[in-house]
Short mmCIF file of C-alpha atoms in Angstrom, two decimals:
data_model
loop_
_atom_site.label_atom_id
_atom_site.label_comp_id
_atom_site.label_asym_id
_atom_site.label_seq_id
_atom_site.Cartn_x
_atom_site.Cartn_y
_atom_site.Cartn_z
CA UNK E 1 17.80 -3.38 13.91
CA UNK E 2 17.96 -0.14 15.74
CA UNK E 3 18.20 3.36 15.20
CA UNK E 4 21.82 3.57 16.56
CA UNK E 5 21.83 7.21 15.33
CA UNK E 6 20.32 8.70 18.52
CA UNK E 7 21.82 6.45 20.86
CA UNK E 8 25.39 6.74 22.73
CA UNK E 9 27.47 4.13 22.12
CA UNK E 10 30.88 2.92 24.48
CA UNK E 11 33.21 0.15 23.79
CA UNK E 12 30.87 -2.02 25.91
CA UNK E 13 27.49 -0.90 25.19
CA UNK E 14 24.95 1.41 25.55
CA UNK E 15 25.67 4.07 28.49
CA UNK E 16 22.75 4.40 30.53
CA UNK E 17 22.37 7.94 32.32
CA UNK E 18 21.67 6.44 35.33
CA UNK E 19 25.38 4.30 35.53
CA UNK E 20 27.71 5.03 38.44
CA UNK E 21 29.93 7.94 38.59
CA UNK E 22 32.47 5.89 38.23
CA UNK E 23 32.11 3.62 35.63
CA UNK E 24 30.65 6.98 33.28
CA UNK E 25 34.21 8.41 34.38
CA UNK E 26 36.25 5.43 33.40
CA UNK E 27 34.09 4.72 30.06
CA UNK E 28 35.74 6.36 26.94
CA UNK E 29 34.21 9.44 25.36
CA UNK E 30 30.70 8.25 24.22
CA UNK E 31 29.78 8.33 20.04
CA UNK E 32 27.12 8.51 18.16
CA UNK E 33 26.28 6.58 15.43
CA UNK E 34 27.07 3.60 14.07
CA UNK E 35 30.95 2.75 12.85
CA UNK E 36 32.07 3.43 9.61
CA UNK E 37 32.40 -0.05 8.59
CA UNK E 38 29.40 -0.82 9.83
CA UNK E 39 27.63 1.83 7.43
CA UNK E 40 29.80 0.21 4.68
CA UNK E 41 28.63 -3.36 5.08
CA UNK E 42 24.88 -2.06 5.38
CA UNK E 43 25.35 -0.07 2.55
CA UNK E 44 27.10 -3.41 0.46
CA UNK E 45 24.24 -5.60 2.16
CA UNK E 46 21.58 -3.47 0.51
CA UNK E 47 22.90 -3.48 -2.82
CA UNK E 48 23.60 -7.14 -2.84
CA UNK E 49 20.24 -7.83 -1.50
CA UNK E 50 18.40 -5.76 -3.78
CA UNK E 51 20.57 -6.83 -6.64
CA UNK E 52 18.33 -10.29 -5.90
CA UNK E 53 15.10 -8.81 -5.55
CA UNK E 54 13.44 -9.35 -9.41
CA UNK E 55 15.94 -11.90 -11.32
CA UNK E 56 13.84 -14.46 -9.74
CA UNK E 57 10.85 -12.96 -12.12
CA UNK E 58 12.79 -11.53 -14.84
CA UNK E 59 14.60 -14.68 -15.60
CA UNK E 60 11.39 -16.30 -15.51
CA UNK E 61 9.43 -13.98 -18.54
CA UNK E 62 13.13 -14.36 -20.57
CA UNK E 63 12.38 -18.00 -20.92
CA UNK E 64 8.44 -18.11 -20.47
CA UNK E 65 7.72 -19.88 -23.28
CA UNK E 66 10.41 -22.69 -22.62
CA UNK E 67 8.62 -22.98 -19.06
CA UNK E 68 5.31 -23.22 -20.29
CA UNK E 69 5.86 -25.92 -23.19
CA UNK E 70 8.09 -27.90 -20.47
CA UNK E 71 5.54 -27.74 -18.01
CA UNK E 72 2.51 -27.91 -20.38
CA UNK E 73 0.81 -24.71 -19.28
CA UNK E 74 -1.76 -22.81 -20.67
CA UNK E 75 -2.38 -18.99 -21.14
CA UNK E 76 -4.66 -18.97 -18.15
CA UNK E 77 -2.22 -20.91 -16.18
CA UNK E 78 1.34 -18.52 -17.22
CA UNK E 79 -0.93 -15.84 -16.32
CA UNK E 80 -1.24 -17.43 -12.30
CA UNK E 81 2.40 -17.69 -12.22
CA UNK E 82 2.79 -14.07 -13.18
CA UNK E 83 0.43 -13.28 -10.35
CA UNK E 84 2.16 -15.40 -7.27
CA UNK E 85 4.60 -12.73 -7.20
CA UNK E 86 2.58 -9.93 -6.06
CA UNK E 87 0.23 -12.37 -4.29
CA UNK E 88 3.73 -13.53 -2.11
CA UNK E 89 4.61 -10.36 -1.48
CA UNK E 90 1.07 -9.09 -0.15
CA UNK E 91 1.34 -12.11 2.23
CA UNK E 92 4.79 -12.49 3.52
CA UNK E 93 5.28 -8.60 3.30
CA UNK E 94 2.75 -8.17 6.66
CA UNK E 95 4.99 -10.49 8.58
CA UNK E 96 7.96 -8.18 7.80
CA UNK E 97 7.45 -5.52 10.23
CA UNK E 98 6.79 -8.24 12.82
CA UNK E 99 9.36 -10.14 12.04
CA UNK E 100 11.92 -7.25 12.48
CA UNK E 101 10.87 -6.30 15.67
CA UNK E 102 11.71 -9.79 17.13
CA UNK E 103 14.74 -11.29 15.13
CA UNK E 104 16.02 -7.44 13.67
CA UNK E 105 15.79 -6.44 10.13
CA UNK E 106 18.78 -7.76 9.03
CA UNK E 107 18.19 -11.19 10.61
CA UNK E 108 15.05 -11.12 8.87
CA UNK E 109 16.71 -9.63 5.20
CA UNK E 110 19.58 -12.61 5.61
CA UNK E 111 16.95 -15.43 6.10
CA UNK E 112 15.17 -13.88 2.94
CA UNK E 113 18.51 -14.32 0.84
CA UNK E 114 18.83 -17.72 2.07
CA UNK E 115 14.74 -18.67 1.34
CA UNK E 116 15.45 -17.04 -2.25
CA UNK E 117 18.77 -18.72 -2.44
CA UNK E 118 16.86 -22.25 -1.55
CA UNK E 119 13.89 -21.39 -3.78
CA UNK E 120 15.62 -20.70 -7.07
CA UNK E 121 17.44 -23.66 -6.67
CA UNK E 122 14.82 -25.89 -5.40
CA UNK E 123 12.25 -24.73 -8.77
CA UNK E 124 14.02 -25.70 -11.61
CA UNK E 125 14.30 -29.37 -10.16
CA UNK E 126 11.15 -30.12 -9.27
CA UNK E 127 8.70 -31.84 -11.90
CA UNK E 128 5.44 -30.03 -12.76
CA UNK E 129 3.50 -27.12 -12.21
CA UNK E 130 2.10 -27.25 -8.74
CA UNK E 131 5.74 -27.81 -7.54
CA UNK E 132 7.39 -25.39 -9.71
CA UNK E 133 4.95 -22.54 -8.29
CA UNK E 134 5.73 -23.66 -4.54
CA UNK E 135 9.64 -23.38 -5.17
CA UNK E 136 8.33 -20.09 -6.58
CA UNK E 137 6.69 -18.95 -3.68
CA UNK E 138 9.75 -20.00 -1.53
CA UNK E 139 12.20 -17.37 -3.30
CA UNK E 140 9.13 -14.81 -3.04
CA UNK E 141 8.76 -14.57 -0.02
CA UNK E 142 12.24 -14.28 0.49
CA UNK E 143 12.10 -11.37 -1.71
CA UNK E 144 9.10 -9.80 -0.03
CA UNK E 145 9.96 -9.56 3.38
CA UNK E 146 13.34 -7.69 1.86
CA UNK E 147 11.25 -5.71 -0.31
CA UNK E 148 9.28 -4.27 2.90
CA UNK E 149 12.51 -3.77 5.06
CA UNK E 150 14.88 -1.94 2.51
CA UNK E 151 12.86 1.47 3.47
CA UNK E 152 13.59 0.63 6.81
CA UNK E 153 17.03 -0.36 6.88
CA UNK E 154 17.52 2.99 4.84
CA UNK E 155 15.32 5.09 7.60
CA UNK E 156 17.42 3.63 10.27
CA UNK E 157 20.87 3.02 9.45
CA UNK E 158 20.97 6.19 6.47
CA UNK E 159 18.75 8.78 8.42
CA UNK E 160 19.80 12.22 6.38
CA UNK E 161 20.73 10.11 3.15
CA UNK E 162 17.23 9.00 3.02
CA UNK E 163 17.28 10.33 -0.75
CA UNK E 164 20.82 9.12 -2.12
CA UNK E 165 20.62 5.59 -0.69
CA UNK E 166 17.16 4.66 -2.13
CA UNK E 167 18.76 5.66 -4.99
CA UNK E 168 21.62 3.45 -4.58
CA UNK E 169 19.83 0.38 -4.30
CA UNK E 170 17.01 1.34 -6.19
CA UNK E 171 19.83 1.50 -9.02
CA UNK E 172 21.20 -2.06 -7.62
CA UNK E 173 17.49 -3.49 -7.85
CA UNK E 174 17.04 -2.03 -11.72
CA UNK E 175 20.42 -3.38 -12.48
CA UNK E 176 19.59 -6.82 -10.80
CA UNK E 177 16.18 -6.82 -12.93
CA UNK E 178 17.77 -5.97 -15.86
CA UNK E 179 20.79 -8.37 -16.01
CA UNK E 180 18.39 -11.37 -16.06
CA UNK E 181 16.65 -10.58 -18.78
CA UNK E 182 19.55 -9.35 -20.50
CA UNK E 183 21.60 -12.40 -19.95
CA UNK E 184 19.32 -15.65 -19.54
CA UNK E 185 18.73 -16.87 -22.49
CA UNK E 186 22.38 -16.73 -23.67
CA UNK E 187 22.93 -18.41 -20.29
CA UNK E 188 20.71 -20.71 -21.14
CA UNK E 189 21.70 -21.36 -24.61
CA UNK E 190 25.66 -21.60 -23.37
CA UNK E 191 24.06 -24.40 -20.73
CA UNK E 192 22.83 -26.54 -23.38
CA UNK E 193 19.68 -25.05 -23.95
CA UNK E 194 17.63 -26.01 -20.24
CA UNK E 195 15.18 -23.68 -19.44
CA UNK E 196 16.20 -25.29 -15.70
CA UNK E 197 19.92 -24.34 -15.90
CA UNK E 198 18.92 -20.70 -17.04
CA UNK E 199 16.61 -20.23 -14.37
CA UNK E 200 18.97 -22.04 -11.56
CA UNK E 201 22.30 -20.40 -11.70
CA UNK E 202 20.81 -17.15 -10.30
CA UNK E 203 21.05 -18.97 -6.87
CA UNK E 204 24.64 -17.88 -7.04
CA UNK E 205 23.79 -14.16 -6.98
CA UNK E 206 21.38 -14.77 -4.35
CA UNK E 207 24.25 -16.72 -1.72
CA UNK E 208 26.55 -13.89 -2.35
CA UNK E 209 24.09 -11.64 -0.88
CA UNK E 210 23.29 -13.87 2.56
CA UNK E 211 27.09 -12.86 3.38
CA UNK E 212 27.28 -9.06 5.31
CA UNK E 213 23.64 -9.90 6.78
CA UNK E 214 25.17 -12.53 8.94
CA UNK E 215 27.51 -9.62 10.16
CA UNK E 216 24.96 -6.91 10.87
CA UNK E 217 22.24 -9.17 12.02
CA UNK E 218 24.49 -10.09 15.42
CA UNK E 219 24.70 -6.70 15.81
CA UNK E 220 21.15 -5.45 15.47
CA UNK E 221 19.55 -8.48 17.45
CA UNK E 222 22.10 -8.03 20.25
CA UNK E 223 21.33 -4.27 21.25
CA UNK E 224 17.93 -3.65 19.33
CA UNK E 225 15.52 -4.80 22.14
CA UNK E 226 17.60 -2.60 24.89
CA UNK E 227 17.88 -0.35 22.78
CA UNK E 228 14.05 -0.11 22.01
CA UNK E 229 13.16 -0.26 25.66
CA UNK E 230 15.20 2.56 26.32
CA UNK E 231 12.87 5.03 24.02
CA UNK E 232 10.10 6.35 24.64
CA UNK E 233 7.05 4.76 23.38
CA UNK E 234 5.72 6.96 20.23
CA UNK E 235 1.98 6.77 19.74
CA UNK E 236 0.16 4.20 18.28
CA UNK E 237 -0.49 5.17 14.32
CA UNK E 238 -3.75 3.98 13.00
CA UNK E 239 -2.45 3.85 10.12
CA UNK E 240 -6.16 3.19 8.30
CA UNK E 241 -7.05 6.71 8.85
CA UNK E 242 -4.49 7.78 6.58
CA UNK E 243 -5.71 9.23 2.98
CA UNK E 244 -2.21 9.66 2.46
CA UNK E 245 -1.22 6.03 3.29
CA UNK E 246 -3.95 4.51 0.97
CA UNK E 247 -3.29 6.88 -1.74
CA UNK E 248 0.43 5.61 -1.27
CA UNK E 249 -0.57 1.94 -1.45
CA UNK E 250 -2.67 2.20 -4.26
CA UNK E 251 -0.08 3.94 -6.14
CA UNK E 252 2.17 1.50 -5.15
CA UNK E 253 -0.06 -1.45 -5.79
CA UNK E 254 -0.85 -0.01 -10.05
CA UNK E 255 2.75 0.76 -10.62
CA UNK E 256 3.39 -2.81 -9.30
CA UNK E 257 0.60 -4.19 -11.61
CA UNK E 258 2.28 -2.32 -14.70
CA UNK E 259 5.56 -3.58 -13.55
CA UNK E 260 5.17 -7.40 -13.45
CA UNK E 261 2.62 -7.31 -16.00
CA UNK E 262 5.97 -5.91 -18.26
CA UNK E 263 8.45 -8.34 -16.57
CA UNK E 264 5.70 -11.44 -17.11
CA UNK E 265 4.39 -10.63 -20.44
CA UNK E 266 6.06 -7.96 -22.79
CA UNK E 267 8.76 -10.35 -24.23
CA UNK E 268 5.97 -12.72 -25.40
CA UNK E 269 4.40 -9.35 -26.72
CA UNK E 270 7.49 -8.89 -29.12
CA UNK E 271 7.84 -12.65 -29.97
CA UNK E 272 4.59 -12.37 -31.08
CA UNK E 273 5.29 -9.69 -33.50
CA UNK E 274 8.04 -11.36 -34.64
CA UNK E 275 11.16 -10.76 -32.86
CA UNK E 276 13.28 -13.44 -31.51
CA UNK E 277 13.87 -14.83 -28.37
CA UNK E 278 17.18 -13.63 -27.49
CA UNK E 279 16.05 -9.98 -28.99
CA UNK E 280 13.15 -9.63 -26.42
CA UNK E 281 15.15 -10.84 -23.67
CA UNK E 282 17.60 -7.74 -24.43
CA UNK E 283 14.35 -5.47 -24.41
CA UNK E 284 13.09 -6.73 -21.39
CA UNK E 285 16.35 -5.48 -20.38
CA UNK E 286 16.90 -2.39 -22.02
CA UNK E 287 13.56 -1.49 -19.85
CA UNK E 288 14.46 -2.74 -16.60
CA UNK E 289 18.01 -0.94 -17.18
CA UNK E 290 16.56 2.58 -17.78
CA UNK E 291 16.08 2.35 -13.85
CA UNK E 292 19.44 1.71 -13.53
CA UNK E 293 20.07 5.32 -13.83
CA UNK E 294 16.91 6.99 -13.16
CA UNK E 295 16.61 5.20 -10.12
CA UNK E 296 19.50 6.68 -8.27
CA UNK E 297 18.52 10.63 -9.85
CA UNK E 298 14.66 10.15 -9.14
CA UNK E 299 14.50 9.65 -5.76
CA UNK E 300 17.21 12.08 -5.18
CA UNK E 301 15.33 15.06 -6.99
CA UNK E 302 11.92 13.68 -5.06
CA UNK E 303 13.52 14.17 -1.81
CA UNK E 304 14.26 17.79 -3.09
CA UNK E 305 10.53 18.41 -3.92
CA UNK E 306 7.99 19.42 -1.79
CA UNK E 307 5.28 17.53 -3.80
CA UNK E 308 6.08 14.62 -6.16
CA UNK E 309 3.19 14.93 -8.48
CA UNK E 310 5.09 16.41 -11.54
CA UNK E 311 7.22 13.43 -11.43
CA UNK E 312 4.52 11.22 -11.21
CA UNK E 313 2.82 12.29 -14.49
CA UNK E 314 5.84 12.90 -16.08
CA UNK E 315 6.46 8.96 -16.04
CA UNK E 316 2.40 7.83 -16.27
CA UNK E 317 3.25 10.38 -19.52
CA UNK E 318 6.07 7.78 -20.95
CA UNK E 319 3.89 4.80 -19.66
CA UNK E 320 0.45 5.75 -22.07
CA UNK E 321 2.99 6.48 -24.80
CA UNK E 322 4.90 2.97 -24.68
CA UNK E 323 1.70 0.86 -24.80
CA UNK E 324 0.13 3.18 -27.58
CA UNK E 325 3.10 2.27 -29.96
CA UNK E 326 3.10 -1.55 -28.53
CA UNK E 327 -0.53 -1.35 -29.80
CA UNK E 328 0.10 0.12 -33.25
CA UNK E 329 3.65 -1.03 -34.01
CA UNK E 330 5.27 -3.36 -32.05
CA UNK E 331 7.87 -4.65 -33.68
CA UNK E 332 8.96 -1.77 -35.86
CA UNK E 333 9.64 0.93 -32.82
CA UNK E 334 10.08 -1.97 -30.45
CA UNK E 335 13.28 -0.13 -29.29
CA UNK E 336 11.74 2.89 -28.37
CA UNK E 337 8.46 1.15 -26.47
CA UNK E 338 10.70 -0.64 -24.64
CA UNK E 339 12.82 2.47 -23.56
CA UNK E 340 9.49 4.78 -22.84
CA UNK E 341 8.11 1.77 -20.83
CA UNK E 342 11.62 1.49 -18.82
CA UNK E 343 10.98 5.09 -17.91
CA UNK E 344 7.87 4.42 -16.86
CA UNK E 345 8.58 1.96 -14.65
CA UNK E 346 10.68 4.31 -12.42
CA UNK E 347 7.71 4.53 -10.32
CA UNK E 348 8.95 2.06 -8.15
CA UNK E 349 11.55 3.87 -6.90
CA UNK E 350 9.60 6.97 -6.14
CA UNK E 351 6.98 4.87 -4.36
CA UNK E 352 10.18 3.76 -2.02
CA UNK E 353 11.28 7.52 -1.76
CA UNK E 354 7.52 8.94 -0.63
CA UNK E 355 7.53 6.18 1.36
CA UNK E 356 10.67 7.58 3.77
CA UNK E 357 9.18 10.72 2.99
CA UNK E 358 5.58 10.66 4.18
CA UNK E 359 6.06 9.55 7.50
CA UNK E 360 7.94 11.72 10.35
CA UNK E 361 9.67 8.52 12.37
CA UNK E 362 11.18 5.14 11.75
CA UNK E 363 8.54 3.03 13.50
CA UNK E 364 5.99 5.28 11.27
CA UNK E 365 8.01 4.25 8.15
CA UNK E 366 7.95 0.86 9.01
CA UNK E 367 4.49 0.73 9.54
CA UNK E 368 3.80 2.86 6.34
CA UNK E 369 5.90 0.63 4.45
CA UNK E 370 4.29 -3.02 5.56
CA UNK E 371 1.08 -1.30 4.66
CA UNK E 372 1.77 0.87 1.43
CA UNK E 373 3.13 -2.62 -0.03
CA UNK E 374 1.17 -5.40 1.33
CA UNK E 375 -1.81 -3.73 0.08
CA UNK E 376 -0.29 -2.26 -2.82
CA UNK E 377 0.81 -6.05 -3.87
CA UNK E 378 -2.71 -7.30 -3.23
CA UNK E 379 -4.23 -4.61 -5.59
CA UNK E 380 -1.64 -5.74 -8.04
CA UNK E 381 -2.44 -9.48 -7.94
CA UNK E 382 -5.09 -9.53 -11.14
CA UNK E 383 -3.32 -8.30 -13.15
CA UNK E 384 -0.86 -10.79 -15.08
CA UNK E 385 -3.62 -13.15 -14.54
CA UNK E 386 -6.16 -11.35 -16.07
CA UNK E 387 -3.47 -10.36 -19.48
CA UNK E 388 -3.04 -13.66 -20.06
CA UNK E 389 -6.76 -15.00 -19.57
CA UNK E 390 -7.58 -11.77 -22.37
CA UNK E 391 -4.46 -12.80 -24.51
CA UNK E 392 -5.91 -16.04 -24.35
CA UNK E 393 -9.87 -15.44 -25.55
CA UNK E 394 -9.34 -12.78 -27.49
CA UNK E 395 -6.52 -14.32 -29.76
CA UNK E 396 -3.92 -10.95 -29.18
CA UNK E 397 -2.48 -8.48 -27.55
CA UNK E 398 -4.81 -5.42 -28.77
CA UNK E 399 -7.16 -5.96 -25.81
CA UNK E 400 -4.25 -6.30 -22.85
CA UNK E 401 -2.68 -3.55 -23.52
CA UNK E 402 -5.79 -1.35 -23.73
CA UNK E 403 -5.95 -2.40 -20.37
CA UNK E 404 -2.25 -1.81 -19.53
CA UNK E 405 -3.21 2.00 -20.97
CA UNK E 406 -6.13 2.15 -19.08
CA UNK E 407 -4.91 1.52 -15.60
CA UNK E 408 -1.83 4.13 -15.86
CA UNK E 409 -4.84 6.73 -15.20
CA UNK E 410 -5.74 5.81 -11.78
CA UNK E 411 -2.00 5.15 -11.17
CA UNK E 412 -1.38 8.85 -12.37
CA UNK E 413 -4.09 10.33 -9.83
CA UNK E 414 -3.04 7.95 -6.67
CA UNK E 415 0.42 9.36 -7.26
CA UNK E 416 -0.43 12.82 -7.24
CA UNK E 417 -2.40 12.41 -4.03
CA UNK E 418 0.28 10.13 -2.55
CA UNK E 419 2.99 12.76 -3.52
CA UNK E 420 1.35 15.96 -1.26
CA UNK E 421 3.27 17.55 1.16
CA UNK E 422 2.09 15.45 4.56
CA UNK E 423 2.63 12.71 6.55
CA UNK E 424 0.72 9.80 8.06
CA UNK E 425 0.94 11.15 11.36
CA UNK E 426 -0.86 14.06 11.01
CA UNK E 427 -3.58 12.24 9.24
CA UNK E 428 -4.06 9.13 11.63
#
């Protein structure tokens, strides 16, 4: 993928300034920028691609308990499988940057759509644990190597939209999220009741979405190396150095370890208390959808700030609140935790935005991005393991969400720091 808004374009390529007299008089006026259609089926391709980037996990803690009785696992071991995600995404994530440079993002985002496509329906047919985790881990990384590149595509392709199209498919990603929880376990229940059917049929959404990256990825890989060559080289970014960049990953990495401990474990925290099944699905949903709009107005009114750190405890605010009433009263303002908590989560979509934001050039967001998320996802990895091993040996919920509480604090501070007025480069 490269950044074809700097470069002159003709009908047959790029125009070099040192090409014959002639053939510069004969070639048609030169334009910048990418076609229109081509912004429109990069603009589609994100929002079908993020649409695909949680049902994989939100389908999953709709029908947890289904999973774990058909697959005989304990606490301890549901609380693993709500930690490969982050764990994937650490991993596979570093190879994203790498990975672009070579094949071009969207070669890199279509082979994650097909790996998610082949993982979700490779998991629910395989017997056992060991090989329902490595299906897992298939559609993961699928999802984390597209989780890394979406600030890049958006850098590249959307270069003074920065704001409005991390907003877009931050909103597509929320209403992917959402929709799975929402809808599952009626799925499931229309399908005859198997957990495997419920958790399959998302492979649908996620071949749908493998369609205008096999379009823009000819595109990208066929001029992106020439057109690379043909800039100059920026300076190396140690990236390290950067306050700014770790205070950005570890913000990133505790909003990501609130976020999948909700997706993993908060409809098993209303069951608990008594609602049903098909009720906590819907407020799994109702949280995931508050980012449906929030995520297209936060990042826009970020991108309007000079510092993001009245946003940041404005949601760390709604965060504390949820898990104090999910501590005292679960069940009977389950509606309004869940709504509070949905807010909450909307740090994910800042995290994106300050991640265009605090870096001055696209190879410094791509770096900052591979980096703010690997190691954000790696800080993130405890924590659905370590809910469920406390759900587990302390017989309820009291203790994991003190925790849940406890770690919005940190999150709060890193975001604050994260949200100040710089950028990598001047730091590394």
């Amino acid at each position: 993928m490269r950044d074809e808004e700097t470069t002159p374009q003709t009908a047959t390529g790029t125009l070099s300034p040192g090409a014959p007299a002639a053939t510069r008089a004969d070639a048609p006026a030169p334009r910048t920028g990418p076609a229109p259609w081509t912004l429109r089926l990069v603009a589609i391709g994100l929002v079908l691609t993020a649409l695909n980037l949680r049902p994989a996990i939100t389908s999953l803690g709709a029908l947890l308990e289904e999973v774990r009785d058909g697959l005989h696992m304990s606490g301890s071991v549901a609380g693993v499988l709500g930690s490969v995600p982050p764990l994937c995404f650490a991993v596979f994530g570093v190879m994203a940057p790498r990975l672009a440079r070579r094949f071009g993002a969207g070669a890199v985002v279509c082979a994650g759509m097909v790996a998610i496509t082949a993982g979700l329906v490779i998991r629910p047919l395989i017997g056992g644990t060991a090989g329902f985790l490595a299906a897992s881990a298939l559609a993961l990384m699928g999802i984390a190597v597209s989780n890394v590149l979406m600030p890049v595509i958006v850098k590249r392709w959307f270069p003074d939209r920065v704001g409005s199209m991390t907003g877009l498919y931050s909103m597509a990603l929320a209403l992917g999220t959402s929709l799975a929880a929402a809808v599952t376990v009626p799925l499931t229940d229309a399908m005859g009741g198997s957990w495997k059917a419920g958790l399959g049929v998302w492979a649908v959404l996620a071949a749908v979405a493998i369609a205008p990256w096999l379009l823009v990825r000819d595109r990208a890989t066929a001029h992106g190396p020439a057109s690379a060559a043909a800039q100059p080289q920026a300076p190396e970014l140690r990236i390290t150095r950067s306050r700014t960049a770790w205070s950005l990953a570890c913000f990133f990495g505790l909003q990501a370890t609130a976020a999948y401990i909700t997706m993993m474990w908060m409809p098993q925290i209303f069951r608990d208390a008594g609602v049903s099944a098909g009720t906590a699905g819907v407020l799994l949903a109702l949280t995931m959808a508050m980012g449906v709009p929030l995520a297209f107005v936060i990042p826009r009114v970020a991108a309007r700030m000079r510092t993001q750190g009245p946003i940041v405890v404005f949601l760390g605010a709604c965060g504390l609140t949820g898990y104090a009433g999910l501590y005292l009263a679960p069940s009977g303002g389950a509606w309004a935790w869940a709504l509070l908590l949905g807010i909450s989560n909307c740090a994910f979509p800042l995290a994106l935005t300050m991640i265009g934001m605090r870096a001055r050039s696209g190879a410094g967001v791509v770096r900052l991005s591979a980096f703010a998320q690997s190691t954000g996802y790696l800080i993130s990895i405890p924590g659905p393991l370590l809910v469920g091993v406390l759900y587990q040996h302390s017989g309820g919920w009291g203790v994991p969400i003190a925790l849940m509480a406890a770690l919005m604090v940190p999150q709060m501070v890193m975001g604050i720091l994260a949200g100040r007025d710089r950028t990598i480069e001047d730091e590394s």
